[in-house]
C-alpha cells in the first residue's frame, strides 16, 4: 500500500511509521532533510519525502492518506496569532488533501484525519461516546469541528473517512513530558479539585489503532482514540507520582492555571470521560487499557 502521511515527524507520526514498515510511505514535511533524520529509526528505504502538496495534481497513485499535521495546541498561549496558526495549519492542509482526492480519477480508498476529544467540551461525569453531542462553542470545538467537516468532504463511494478524536497521548514526549517536571521535583499534584476526567491513550495503542483503521476496509466515521478506562485528574496525578516515587500533596488552583495558561487552561479543566466504543466494536484490542501499566511502561523506558 502507498500511504501519504502528513505530520509524520510529530509525536504520534514518529511512532506510527514504525507500524507501517510494510508499506510505501510518502511523508509531506516542511523540511525533508530534518524529517529523514528524525525518522531514521523507521526508514527501511520505504519512505519518500516531499516538502509540499502543491507539486501534486491528484492522488491517483496513493492508496490511503493519514493526516496528522497541525500546530501544537498546548505549547503556547492562545493569542489571536497563535489561534490563527493552530487553525490554518489544520484546515488549509486538510482542504488541500480533500481537493486532491476530489481531483483523482482513482482516489485513495481511505482518508484517516486527526481531531481531538476537545470537540466535546466539558461533559463533567457523563460517559462520552462518538455519538455524544459535541460542544457548541469554545476554541477547541471550533478548531476540531471545521477540521472534521473539511475532512468529511472527501467521503464518497470510493473513499472512506475515519476521524480520530484523540485524547492525551501517553508516551516518551508529548503532554506527559510537560506534566513530569513538577512531580520530579516533588511539587506535583492535582489541578483544581482534580475531579475532571482525563481521556488518555498510550502512544503504542494510538499508532496501533490508526494502523488498524487503515487495514479495516469497513471502518469509517468517528473514533474516540482513548483508552477504555479514563481517569480523573486526581487519580492520574496520584498514579504519576507513585510511578516516580514522589509525593502528590500539592494542588494548582484553577485561578492560577488560568493566569499561567490563559484561555488554553480549559484543556486541563474540561472533563471528558471519553470511551472508545466504535474502536472496540470493530474488534480493536488495547495493549494498555488501564493507566498504571501504561505509565509504568513509559516511565520504565525513561523520558528525555
PDB file of C-alpha atoms in Angstrom:
ATOM      1  CA  UNK A   1       0.000   0.000   0.000  1.00  0.00           C
ATOM      2  CA  UNK A   2       1.214   3.528  -0.821  1.00  0.00           C
ATOM      3  CA  UNK A   3       0.391   5.914   2.044  1.00  0.00           C
ATOM      4  CA  UNK A   4       0.587   9.703   2.045  1.00  0.00           C
ATOM      5  CA  UNK A   5       1.366  10.853   5.600  1.00  0.00           C
ATOM      6  CA  UNK A   6       1.255  14.393   6.982  1.00  0.00           C
ATOM      7  CA  UNK A   7       2.510  15.095  10.485  1.00  0.00           C
ATOM      8  CA  UNK A   8       4.933  12.211  10.147  1.00  0.00           C
ATOM      9  CA  UNK A   9       7.620  13.876  12.267  1.00  0.00           C
ATOM     10  CA  UNK A  10       5.245  14.715  15.116  1.00  0.00           C
ATOM     11  CA  UNK A  11       4.903  12.813  18.383  1.00  0.00           C
ATOM     12  CA  UNK A  12       2.290  10.402  17.009  1.00  0.00           C
ATOM     13  CA  UNK A  13       3.720  10.277  13.492  1.00  0.00           C
ATOM     14  CA  UNK A  14       7.162   9.149  14.677  1.00  0.00           C
ATOM     15  CA  UNK A  15       5.577   6.172  16.436  1.00  0.00           C
ATOM     16  CA  UNK A  16       3.143   5.433  13.624  1.00  0.00           C
ATOM     17  CA  UNK A  17       5.806   4.980  10.925  1.00  0.00           C
ATOM     18  CA  UNK A  18       7.186   2.043  12.932  1.00  0.00           C
ATOM     19  CA  UNK A  19       3.834   0.311  12.430  1.00  0.00           C
ATOM     20  CA  UNK A  20       3.787   0.971   8.667  1.00  0.00           C
ATOM     21  CA  UNK A  21       7.123  -0.561   7.671  1.00  0.00           C
ATOM     22  CA  UNK A  22       5.452  -2.975   5.248  1.00  0.00           C
ATOM     23  CA  UNK A  23       4.098  -0.084   3.195  1.00  0.00           C
ATOM     24  CA  UNK A  24       5.499   2.572   0.906  1.00  0.00           C
ATOM     25  CA  UNK A  25       5.149   5.948   2.642  1.00  0.00           C
ATOM     26  CA  UNK A  26       5.316   9.465   1.256  1.00  0.00           C
ATOM     27  CA  UNK A  27       5.843  11.932   4.089  1.00  0.00           C
ATOM     28  CA  UNK A  28       4.845  15.527   3.428  1.00  0.00           C
ATOM     29  CA  UNK A  29       7.044  17.731   5.594  1.00  0.00           C
ATOM     30  CA  UNK A  30       8.349  21.285   5.526  1.00  0.00           C
ATOM     31  CA  UNK A  31      11.922  20.016   5.925  1.00  0.00           C
ATOM     32  CA  UNK A  32      12.648  16.670   4.221  1.00  0.00           C
ATOM     33  CA  UNK A  33      16.245  16.807   5.475  1.00  0.00           C
ATOM     34  CA  UNK A  34      15.176  17.137   9.109  1.00  0.00           C
ATOM     35  CA  UNK A  35      12.457  14.523   8.609  1.00  0.00           C
ATOM     36  CA  UNK A  36      14.947  11.957   7.285  1.00  0.00           C
ATOM     37  CA  UNK A  37      16.998  12.415  10.426  1.00  0.00           C
ATOM     38  CA  UNK A  38      14.004  12.218  12.755  1.00  0.00           C
ATOM     39  CA  UNK A  39      12.520   9.131  11.075  1.00  0.00           C
ATOM     40  CA  UNK A  40      15.764   7.235  10.552  1.00  0.00           C
ATOM     41  CA  UNK A  41      14.637   4.753  13.244  1.00  0.00           C
ATOM     42  CA  UNK A  42      11.838   3.528  10.972  1.00  0.00           C
ATOM     43  CA  UNK A  43      13.063   4.271   7.449  1.00  0.00           C
ATOM     44  CA  UNK A  44      13.823   0.979   5.740  1.00  0.00           C
ATOM     45  CA  UNK A  45      14.086   2.612   2.312  1.00  0.00           C
ATOM     46  CA  UNK A  46      10.284   2.632   2.198  1.00  0.00           C
ATOM     47  CA  UNK A  47       9.852   6.358   2.900  1.00  0.00           C
ATOM     48  CA  UNK A  48       9.854   9.150   0.337  1.00  0.00           C
ATOM     49  CA  UNK A  49       9.831  12.811   1.399  1.00  0.00           C
ATOM     50  CA  UNK A  50       8.130  15.793  -0.224  1.00  0.00           C
ATOM     51  CA  UNK A  51       8.060  19.380   1.042  1.00  0.00           C
ATOM     52  CA  UNK A  52       4.629  20.406  -0.237  1.00  0.00           C
ATOM     53  CA  UNK A  53       1.410  19.016  -1.664  1.00  0.00           C
ATOM     54  CA  UNK A  54       1.391  21.784  -4.271  1.00  0.00           C
ATOM     55  CA  UNK A  55       3.511  19.691  -6.624  1.00  0.00           C
ATOM     56  CA  UNK A  56       0.724  17.092  -6.842  1.00  0.00           C
ATOM     57  CA  UNK A  57      -2.225  17.407  -9.208  1.00  0.00           C
ATOM     58  CA  UNK A  58      -4.060  14.345  -7.890  1.00  0.00           C
ATOM     59  CA  UNK A  59      -3.612  11.318  -5.637  1.00  0.00           C
ATOM     60  CA  UNK A  60      -4.171   8.590  -8.204  1.00  0.00           C
ATOM     61  CA  UNK A  61      -1.028   6.742  -7.093  1.00  0.00           C
ATOM     62  CA  UNK A  62      -1.902   6.948  -3.394  1.00  0.00           C
ATOM     63  CA  UNK A  63      -3.884   4.166  -1.676  1.00  0.00           C
ATOM     64  CA  UNK A  64      -4.525   5.919   1.636  1.00  0.00           C
ATOM     65  CA  UNK A  65      -3.922   9.265   3.351  1.00  0.00           C
ATOM     66  CA  UNK A  66      -3.163   9.712   7.048  1.00  0.00           C
ATOM     67  CA  UNK A  67      -3.464  13.363   8.009  1.00  0.00           C
ATOM     68  CA  UNK A  68      -1.965  14.210  11.419  1.00  0.00           C
ATOM     69  CA  UNK A  69      -0.359  17.603  10.758  1.00  0.00           C
ATOM     70  CA  UNK A  70      -1.105  20.650  12.867  1.00  0.00           C
ATOM     71  CA  UNK A  71       0.483  23.320  15.032  1.00  0.00           C
ATOM     72  CA  UNK A  72       0.682  22.017  18.647  1.00  0.00           C
ATOM     73  CA  UNK A  73      -2.318  23.311  20.565  1.00  0.00           C
ATOM     74  CA  UNK A  74      -0.896  23.287  24.106  1.00  0.00           C
ATOM     75  CA  UNK A  75       2.642  24.648  23.910  1.00  0.00           C
ATOM     76  CA  UNK A  76       1.855  28.359  23.690  1.00  0.00           C
ATOM     77  CA  UNK A  77      -0.784  30.776  24.983  1.00  0.00           C
ATOM     78  CA  UNK A  78      -3.703  31.292  22.640  1.00  0.00           C
ATOM     79  CA  UNK A  79      -3.005  34.749  21.282  1.00  0.00           C
ATOM     80  CA  UNK A  80      -5.005  35.666  18.201  1.00  0.00           C
ATOM     81  CA  UNK A  81      -1.926  34.990  16.072  1.00  0.00           C
ATOM     82  CA  UNK A  82      -1.404  31.582  17.682  1.00  0.00           C
ATOM     83  CA  UNK A  83      -5.063  30.689  17.213  1.00  0.00           C
ATOM     84  CA  UNK A  84      -4.762  31.539  13.517  1.00  0.00           C
ATOM     85  CA  UNK A  85      -1.691  29.313  13.244  1.00  0.00           C
ATOM     86  CA  UNK A  86      -3.437  26.417  15.018  1.00  0.00           C
ATOM     87  CA  UNK A  87      -6.453  26.690  12.732  1.00  0.00           C
ATOM     88  CA  UNK A  88      -4.735  27.318   9.402  1.00  0.00           C
ATOM     89  CA  UNK A  89      -2.182  24.529   9.910  1.00  0.00           C
ATOM     90  CA  UNK A  90      -5.076  22.056  10.152  1.00  0.00           C
ATOM     91  CA  UNK A  91      -7.755  23.485   7.922  1.00  0.00           C
ATOM     92  CA  UNK A  92      -5.667  24.528   4.925  1.00  0.00           C
ATOM     93  CA  UNK A  93      -3.653  21.317   4.643  1.00  0.00           C
ATOM     94  CA  UNK A  94      -6.755  19.163   5.078  1.00  0.00           C
ATOM     95  CA  UNK A  95      -8.529  21.181   2.385  1.00  0.00           C
ATOM     96  CA  UNK A  96      -5.560  20.614   0.058  1.00  0.00           C
ATOM     97  CA  UNK A  97      -5.800  16.875   0.645  1.00  0.00           C
ATOM     98  CA  UNK A  98      -9.554  16.843   0.049  1.00  0.00           C
ATOM     99  CA  UNK A  99      -9.160  18.830  -3.167  1.00  0.00           C
ATOM    100  CA  UNK A 100      -6.512  16.379  -4.418  1.00  0.00           C
ATOM    101  CA  UNK A 101      -8.762  13.417  -3.577  1.00  0.00           C
ATOM    102  CA  UNK A 102     -11.635  15.000  -5.481  1.00  0.00           C
ATOM    103  CA  UNK A 103      -9.341  15.665  -8.443  1.00  0.00           C
ATOM    104  CA  UNK A 104      -8.387  11.971  -8.635  1.00  0.00           C
ATOM    105  CA  UNK A 105      -9.959   9.565 -11.101  1.00  0.00           C
ATOM    106  CA  UNK A 106      -8.747   6.717  -8.878  1.00  0.00           C
ATOM    107  CA  UNK A 107      -8.755   8.327  -5.408  1.00  0.00           C
ATOM    108  CA  UNK A 108      -7.311   6.863  -2.215  1.00  0.00           C
ATOM    109  CA  UNK A 109      -9.588   4.287  -0.620  1.00  0.00           C
ATOM    110  CA  UNK A 110      -9.180   5.858   2.800  1.00  0.00           C
ATOM    111  CA  UNK A 111      -8.582   9.210   4.489  1.00  0.00           C
ATOM    112  CA  UNK A 112      -7.710   8.997   8.188  1.00  0.00           C
ATOM    113  CA  UNK A 113      -7.719  12.514   9.631  1.00  0.00           C
ATOM    114  CA  UNK A 114      -6.945  13.927  13.056  1.00  0.00           C
ATOM    115  CA  UNK A 115      -9.208  15.638  15.556  1.00  0.00           C
ATOM    116  CA  UNK A 116      -9.404  15.701  19.363  1.00  0.00           C
ATOM    117  CA  UNK A 117     -11.741  14.984  22.263  1.00  0.00           C
ATOM    118  CA  UNK A 118     -11.767  18.733  22.928  1.00  0.00           C
ATOM    119  CA  UNK A 119     -14.638  18.923  20.458  1.00  0.00           C
ATOM    120  CA  UNK A 120     -16.970  17.550  23.172  1.00  0.00           C
ATOM    121  CA  UNK A 121     -16.356  20.378  25.635  1.00  0.00           C
ATOM    122  CA  UNK A 122     -16.892  19.935  29.371  1.00  0.00           C
ATOM    123  CA  UNK A 123     -19.095  16.864  29.945  1.00  0.00           C
ATOM    124  CA  UNK A 124     -18.373  16.503  33.695  1.00  0.00           C
ATOM    125  CA  UNK A 125     -19.102  12.889  34.783  1.00  0.00           C
ATOM    126  CA  UNK A 126     -21.063  11.905  31.661  1.00  0.00           C
ATOM    127  CA  UNK A 127     -19.763   8.975  29.633  1.00  0.00           C
ATOM    128  CA  UNK A 128     -18.763  10.328  26.239  1.00  0.00           C
ATOM    129  CA  UNK A 129     -19.208   8.171  23.150  1.00  0.00           C
ATOM    130  CA  UNK A 130     -18.803   9.040  19.483  1.00  0.00           C
ATOM    131  CA  UNK A 131     -22.498   9.907  19.181  1.00  0.00           C
ATOM    132  CA  UNK A 132     -22.464  12.176  22.254  1.00  0.00           C
ATOM    133  CA  UNK A 133     -23.372  15.747  21.249  1.00  0.00           C
ATOM    134  CA  UNK A 134     -20.334  17.964  20.882  1.00  0.00           C
ATOM    135  CA  UNK A 135     -19.893  21.368  22.443  1.00  0.00           C
ATOM    136  CA  UNK A 136     -21.360  24.368  20.629  1.00  0.00           C
ATOM    137  CA  UNK A 137     -18.694  26.919  21.457  1.00  0.00           C
ATOM    138  CA  UNK A 138     -15.109  27.268  22.669  1.00  0.00           C
ATOM    139  CA  UNK A 139     -11.870  27.315  20.714  1.00  0.00           C
ATOM    140  CA  UNK A 140     -11.125  23.535  20.830  1.00  0.00           C
ATOM    141  CA  UNK A 141     -14.620  22.882  19.477  1.00  0.00           C
ATOM    142  CA  UNK A 142     -14.253  25.457  16.699  1.00  0.00           C
ATOM    143  CA  UNK A 143     -10.874  24.067  15.621  1.00  0.00           C
ATOM    144  CA  UNK A 144     -11.985  20.445  15.564  1.00  0.00           C
ATOM    145  CA  UNK A 145     -15.457  20.993  14.093  1.00  0.00           C
ATOM    146  CA  UNK A 146     -14.184  22.686  10.955  1.00  0.00           C
ATOM    147  CA  UNK A 147     -11.230  20.299  10.738  1.00  0.00           C
ATOM    148  CA  UNK A 148     -13.623  17.338  10.752  1.00  0.00           C
ATOM    149  CA  UNK A 149     -16.084  18.989   8.370  1.00  0.00           C
ATOM    150  CA  UNK A 150     -13.359  19.590   5.794  1.00  0.00           C
ATOM    151  CA  UNK A 151     -12.075  16.007   6.039  1.00  0.00           C
ATOM    152  CA  UNK A 152     -15.583  14.585   5.654  1.00  0.00           C
ATOM    153  CA  UNK A 153     -15.888  16.328   2.285  1.00  0.00           C
ATOM    154  CA  UNK A 154     -13.608  13.593   0.914  1.00  0.00           C
ATOM    155  CA  UNK A 155     -16.114  10.829   1.643  1.00  0.00           C
ATOM    156  CA  UNK A 156     -17.506   9.038  -1.400  1.00  0.00           C
ATOM    157  CA  UNK A 157     -18.271   5.564  -2.646  1.00  0.00           C
ATOM    158  CA  UNK A 158     -14.553   5.256  -3.393  1.00  0.00           C
ATOM    159  CA  UNK A 159     -13.100   6.893  -0.277  1.00  0.00           C
ATOM    160  CA  UNK A 160     -13.995   6.168   3.332  1.00  0.00           C
ATOM    161  CA  UNK A 161     -13.148   8.737   6.010  1.00  0.00           C
ATOM    162  CA  UNK A 162     -12.075   7.975   9.586  1.00  0.00           C
ATOM    163  CA  UNK A 163     -11.921  10.831  12.101  1.00  0.00           C
ATOM    164  CA  UNK A 164      -9.568  10.417  15.072  1.00  0.00           C
ATOM    165  CA  UNK A 165     -10.795  12.140  18.227  1.00  0.00           C
ATOM    166  CA  UNK A 166      -7.639  11.650  20.255  1.00  0.00           C
ATOM    167  CA  UNK A 167      -7.193  12.151  23.991  1.00  0.00           C
ATOM    168  CA  UNK A 168      -3.988  12.797  25.949  1.00  0.00           C
ATOM    169  CA  UNK A 169      -1.306  10.580  24.415  1.00  0.00           C
ATOM    170  CA  UNK A 170       0.956   8.924  26.980  1.00  0.00           C
ATOM    171  CA  UNK A 171       4.483   8.292  25.744  1.00  0.00           C
ATOM    172  CA  UNK A 172       8.072   9.453  25.596  1.00  0.00           C
ATOM    173  CA  UNK A 173       7.250  13.065  24.851  1.00  0.00           C
ATOM    174  CA  UNK A 174       4.034  14.974  24.251  1.00  0.00           C
ATOM    175  CA  UNK A 175       1.840  16.107  27.123  1.00  0.00           C
ATOM    176  CA  UNK A 176       3.350  13.732  29.680  1.00  0.00           C
ATOM    177  CA  UNK A 177       6.789  15.266  29.272  1.00  0.00           C
ATOM    178  CA  UNK A 178       5.323  18.642  30.251  1.00  0.00           C
ATOM    179  CA  UNK A 179       3.500  17.162  33.245  1.00  0.00           C
ATOM    180  CA  UNK A 180       6.565  15.417  34.661  1.00  0.00           C
ATOM    181  CA  UNK A 181       8.719  18.320  35.878  1.00  0.00           C
ATOM    182  CA  UNK A 182       6.701  19.385  38.950  1.00  0.00           C
ATOM    183  CA  UNK A 183       6.379  15.741  40.010  1.00  0.00           C
ATOM    184  CA  UNK A 184      10.092  15.074  39.569  1.00  0.00           C
ATOM    185  CA  UNK A 185      10.964  17.932  41.909  1.00  0.00           C
ATOM    186  CA  UNK A 186       8.354  16.901  44.447  1.00  0.00           C
ATOM    187  CA  UNK A 187       5.724  19.601  43.964  1.00  0.00           C
ATOM    188  CA  UNK A 188       3.310  17.769  41.675  1.00  0.00           C
ATOM    189  CA  UNK A 189      -0.372  17.368  42.376  1.00  0.00           C
ATOM    190  CA  UNK A 190      -3.879  17.640  41.059  1.00  0.00           C
ATOM    191  CA  UNK A 191      -5.204  20.547  39.008  1.00  0.00           C
ATOM    192  CA  UNK A 192      -8.095  22.370  40.674  1.00  0.00           C
ATOM    193  CA  UNK A 193     -10.242  19.883  42.575  1.00  0.00           C
ATOM    194  CA  UNK A 194      -8.926  17.073  40.358  1.00  0.00           C
ATOM    195  CA  UNK A 195     -12.405  15.739  39.585  1.00  0.00           C
ATOM    196  CA  UNK A 196     -12.214  16.442  35.845  1.00  0.00           C
ATOM    197  CA  UNK A 197     -11.834  13.326  33.685  1.00  0.00           C
ATOM    198  CA  UNK A 198      -8.724  12.965  31.517  1.00  0.00           C
ATOM    199  CA  UNK A 199      -9.196  10.740  28.459  1.00  0.00           C
ATOM    200  CA  UNK A 200      -5.781   9.192  27.761  1.00  0.00           C
ATOM    201  CA  UNK A 201      -4.215   6.647  25.399  1.00  0.00           C
ATOM    202  CA  UNK A 202      -0.782   5.039  25.269  1.00  0.00           C
ATOM    203  CA  UNK A 203       1.269   6.086  22.236  1.00  0.00           C
ATOM    204  CA  UNK A 204       1.585   2.466  21.092  1.00  0.00           C
ATOM    205  CA  UNK A 205      -2.190   1.982  21.145  1.00  0.00           C
ATOM    206  CA  UNK A 206      -2.656   5.285  19.307  1.00  0.00           C
ATOM    207  CA  UNK A 207      -0.390   4.107  16.491  1.00  0.00           C
ATOM    208  CA  UNK A 208      -1.798   0.576  16.512  1.00  0.00           C
ATOM    209  CA  UNK A 209      -5.348   1.932  16.307  1.00  0.00           C
ATOM    210  CA  UNK A 210      -4.513   4.101  13.288  1.00  0.00           C
ATOM    211  CA  UNK A 211      -2.871   1.144  11.557  1.00  0.00           C
ATOM    212  CA  UNK A 212      -5.927  -0.985  12.423  1.00  0.00           C
ATOM    213  CA  UNK A 213      -8.311   1.558  10.868  1.00  0.00           C
ATOM    214  CA  UNK A 214      -6.087   1.673   7.818  1.00  0.00           C
ATOM    215  CA  UNK A 215      -6.398  -2.038   7.103  1.00  0.00           C
ATOM    216  CA  UNK A 216     -10.050  -2.436   8.151  1.00  0.00           C
ATOM    217  CA  UNK A 217     -11.967  -1.631   4.976  1.00  0.00           C
ATOM    218  CA  UNK A 218     -15.262  -1.474   6.913  1.00  0.00           C
ATOM    219  CA  UNK A 219     -14.080   1.250   9.297  1.00  0.00           C
ATOM    220  CA  UNK A 220     -15.417   4.758   8.743  1.00  0.00           C
ATOM    221  CA  UNK A 221     -16.791   7.659  10.751  1.00  0.00           C
ATOM    222  CA  UNK A 222     -15.751   8.992  14.136  1.00  0.00           C
ATOM    223  CA  UNK A 223     -13.473   7.123  16.533  1.00  0.00           C
ATOM    224  CA  UNK A 224     -12.545   8.129  20.071  1.00  0.00           C
ATOM    225  CA  UNK A 225      -8.864   7.250  20.326  1.00  0.00           C
ATOM    226  CA  UNK A 226      -8.843   6.942  24.089  1.00  0.00           C
ATOM    227  CA  UNK A 227      -8.222   4.036  26.446  1.00  0.00           C
ATOM    228  CA  UNK A 228     -11.340   2.222  27.749  1.00  0.00           C
ATOM    229  CA  UNK A 229     -10.765   3.441  31.310  1.00  0.00           C
ATOM    230  CA  UNK A 230     -10.452   7.235  31.575  1.00  0.00           C
ATOM    231  CA  UNK A 231      -9.497   8.562  34.990  1.00  0.00           C
ATOM    232  CA  UNK A 232      -9.882  11.818  36.877  1.00  0.00           C
ATOM    233  CA  UNK A 233      -7.019  14.264  37.090  1.00  0.00           C
ATOM    234  CA  UNK A 234      -6.653  13.386  40.775  1.00  0.00           C
ATOM    235  CA  UNK A 235      -6.245   9.670  40.022  1.00  0.00           C
ATOM    236  CA  UNK A 236      -3.891  10.434  37.125  1.00  0.00           C
ATOM    237  CA  UNK A 237      -1.742  12.676  39.333  1.00  0.00           C
ATOM    238  CA  UNK A 238      -1.572  10.075  42.094  1.00  0.00           C
ATOM    239  CA  UNK A 239      -0.594   7.328  39.636  1.00  0.00           C
ATOM    240  CA  UNK A 240       2.093   9.507  38.083  1.00  0.00           C
ATOM    241  CA  UNK A 241       3.513  10.421  41.497  1.00  0.00           C
ATOM    242  CA  UNK A 242       3.532   6.787  42.549  1.00  0.00           C
ATOM    243  CA  UNK A 243       5.293   5.785  39.333  1.00  0.00           C
ATOM    244  CA  UNK A 244       8.013   8.337  40.066  1.00  0.00           C
ATOM    245  CA  UNK A 245       8.146   7.586  43.811  1.00  0.00           C
ATOM    246  CA  UNK A 246       7.288  11.196  44.514  1.00  0.00           C
ATOM    247  CA  UNK A 247       4.613  12.817  46.716  1.00  0.00           C
ATOM    248  CA  UNK A 248       1.293  14.054  45.401  1.00  0.00           C
ATOM    249  CA  UNK A 249       0.285  16.548  48.065  1.00  0.00           C
ATOM    250  CA  UNK A 250       0.037  19.832  46.205  1.00  0.00           C
ATOM    251  CA  UNK A 251      -2.693  21.243  44.007  1.00  0.00           C
ATOM    252  CA  UNK A 252      -2.737  24.029  41.447  1.00  0.00           C
ATOM    253  CA  UNK A 253      -5.792  26.256  41.915  1.00  0.00           C
ATOM    254  CA  UNK A 254      -7.886  26.933  38.867  1.00  0.00           C
ATOM    255  CA  UNK A 255      -7.350  30.689  39.056  1.00  0.00           C
ATOM    256  CA  UNK A 256      -3.569  30.202  38.957  1.00  0.00           C
ATOM    257  CA  UNK A 257      -3.720  27.887  35.941  1.00  0.00           C
ATOM    258  CA  UNK A 258      -5.924  30.411  34.150  1.00  0.00           C
ATOM    259  CA  UNK A 259      -3.376  33.109  34.946  1.00  0.00           C
ATOM    260  CA  UNK A 260      -0.496  30.995  33.630  1.00  0.00           C
ATOM    261  CA  UNK A 261      -2.205  29.377  30.635  1.00  0.00           C
ATOM    262  CA  UNK A 262      -4.892  31.882  29.752  1.00  0.00           C
ATOM    263  CA  UNK A 263      -7.793  30.574  27.687  1.00  0.00           C
ATOM    264  CA  UNK A 264      -5.966  27.314  26.972  1.00  0.00           C
ATOM    265  CA  UNK A 265      -6.443  26.278  30.622  1.00  0.00           C
ATOM    266  CA  UNK A 266      -9.803  24.828  29.543  1.00  0.00           C
ATOM    267  CA  UNK A 267      -7.822  21.951  28.041  1.00  0.00           C
ATOM    268  CA  UNK A 268      -6.857  20.786  31.541  1.00  0.00           C
ATOM    269  CA  UNK A 269     -10.129  21.614  33.297  1.00  0.00           C
ATOM    270  CA  UNK A 270     -12.750  20.406  30.802  1.00  0.00           C
ATOM    271  CA  UNK A 271     -13.908  16.944  31.864  1.00  0.00           C
ATOM    272  CA  UNK A 272     -14.245  14.431  29.007  1.00  0.00           C
ATOM    273  CA  UNK A 273     -14.976  10.876  30.133  1.00  0.00           C
ATOM    274  CA  UNK A 274     -14.473   9.525  26.625  1.00  0.00           C
ATOM    275  CA  UNK A 275     -14.883   5.848  25.742  1.00  0.00           C
ATOM    276  CA  UNK A 276     -13.615   4.146  22.524  1.00  0.00           C
ATOM    277  CA  UNK A 277     -16.951   2.498  21.703  1.00  0.00           C
ATOM    278  CA  UNK A 278     -16.579   2.406  17.907  1.00  0.00           C
ATOM    279  CA  UNK A 279     -12.994   1.194  18.048  1.00  0.00           C
ATOM    280  CA  UNK A 280     -13.768  -1.727  20.342  1.00  0.00           C
ATOM    281  CA  UNK A 281     -16.916  -2.585  18.362  1.00  0.00           C
ATOM    282  CA  UNK A 282     -14.817  -3.249  15.253  1.00  0.00           C
ATOM    283  CA  UNK A 283     -12.513  -5.546  17.197  1.00  0.00           C
ATOM    284  CA  UNK A 284      -9.552  -3.419  18.259  1.00  0.00           C
ATOM    285  CA  UNK A 285      -7.877  -4.708  21.426  1.00  0.00           C
ATOM    286  CA  UNK A 286      -5.908  -2.297  23.582  1.00  0.00           C
ATOM    287  CA  UNK A 287      -2.490  -3.251  24.888  1.00  0.00           C
ATOM    288  CA  UNK A 288      -2.839  -0.661  27.657  1.00  0.00           C
ATOM    289  CA  UNK A 289      -6.418  -0.420  28.902  1.00  0.00           C
ATOM    290  CA  UNK A 290      -5.519   0.818  32.382  1.00  0.00           C
ATOM    291  CA  UNK A 291      -3.414   3.810  33.354  1.00  0.00           C
ATOM    292  CA  UNK A 292      -0.968   2.277  35.851  1.00  0.00           C
ATOM    293  CA  UNK A 293       0.586  -0.263  33.417  1.00  0.00           C
ATOM    294  CA  UNK A 294       0.700   2.416  30.703  1.00  0.00           C
ATOM    295  CA  UNK A 295       2.604   4.833  32.939  1.00  0.00           C
ATOM    296  CA  UNK A 296       4.850   2.059  34.212  1.00  0.00           C
ATOM    297  CA  UNK A 297       5.850   1.128  30.666  1.00  0.00           C
ATOM    298  CA  UNK A 298       6.608   4.729  29.692  1.00  0.00           C
ATOM    299  CA  UNK A 299       8.462   5.619  32.887  1.00  0.00           C
ATOM    300  CA  UNK A 300      10.428   2.372  32.786  1.00  0.00           C
ATOM    301  CA  UNK A 301      11.728   3.224  29.333  1.00  0.00           C
ATOM    302  CA  UNK A 302      12.548   6.740  30.510  1.00  0.00           C
ATOM    303  CA  UNK A 303      11.586  10.180  29.301  1.00  0.00           C
ATOM    304  CA  UNK A 304      14.054  12.678  27.895  1.00  0.00           C
TER     305      UNK A 304
END
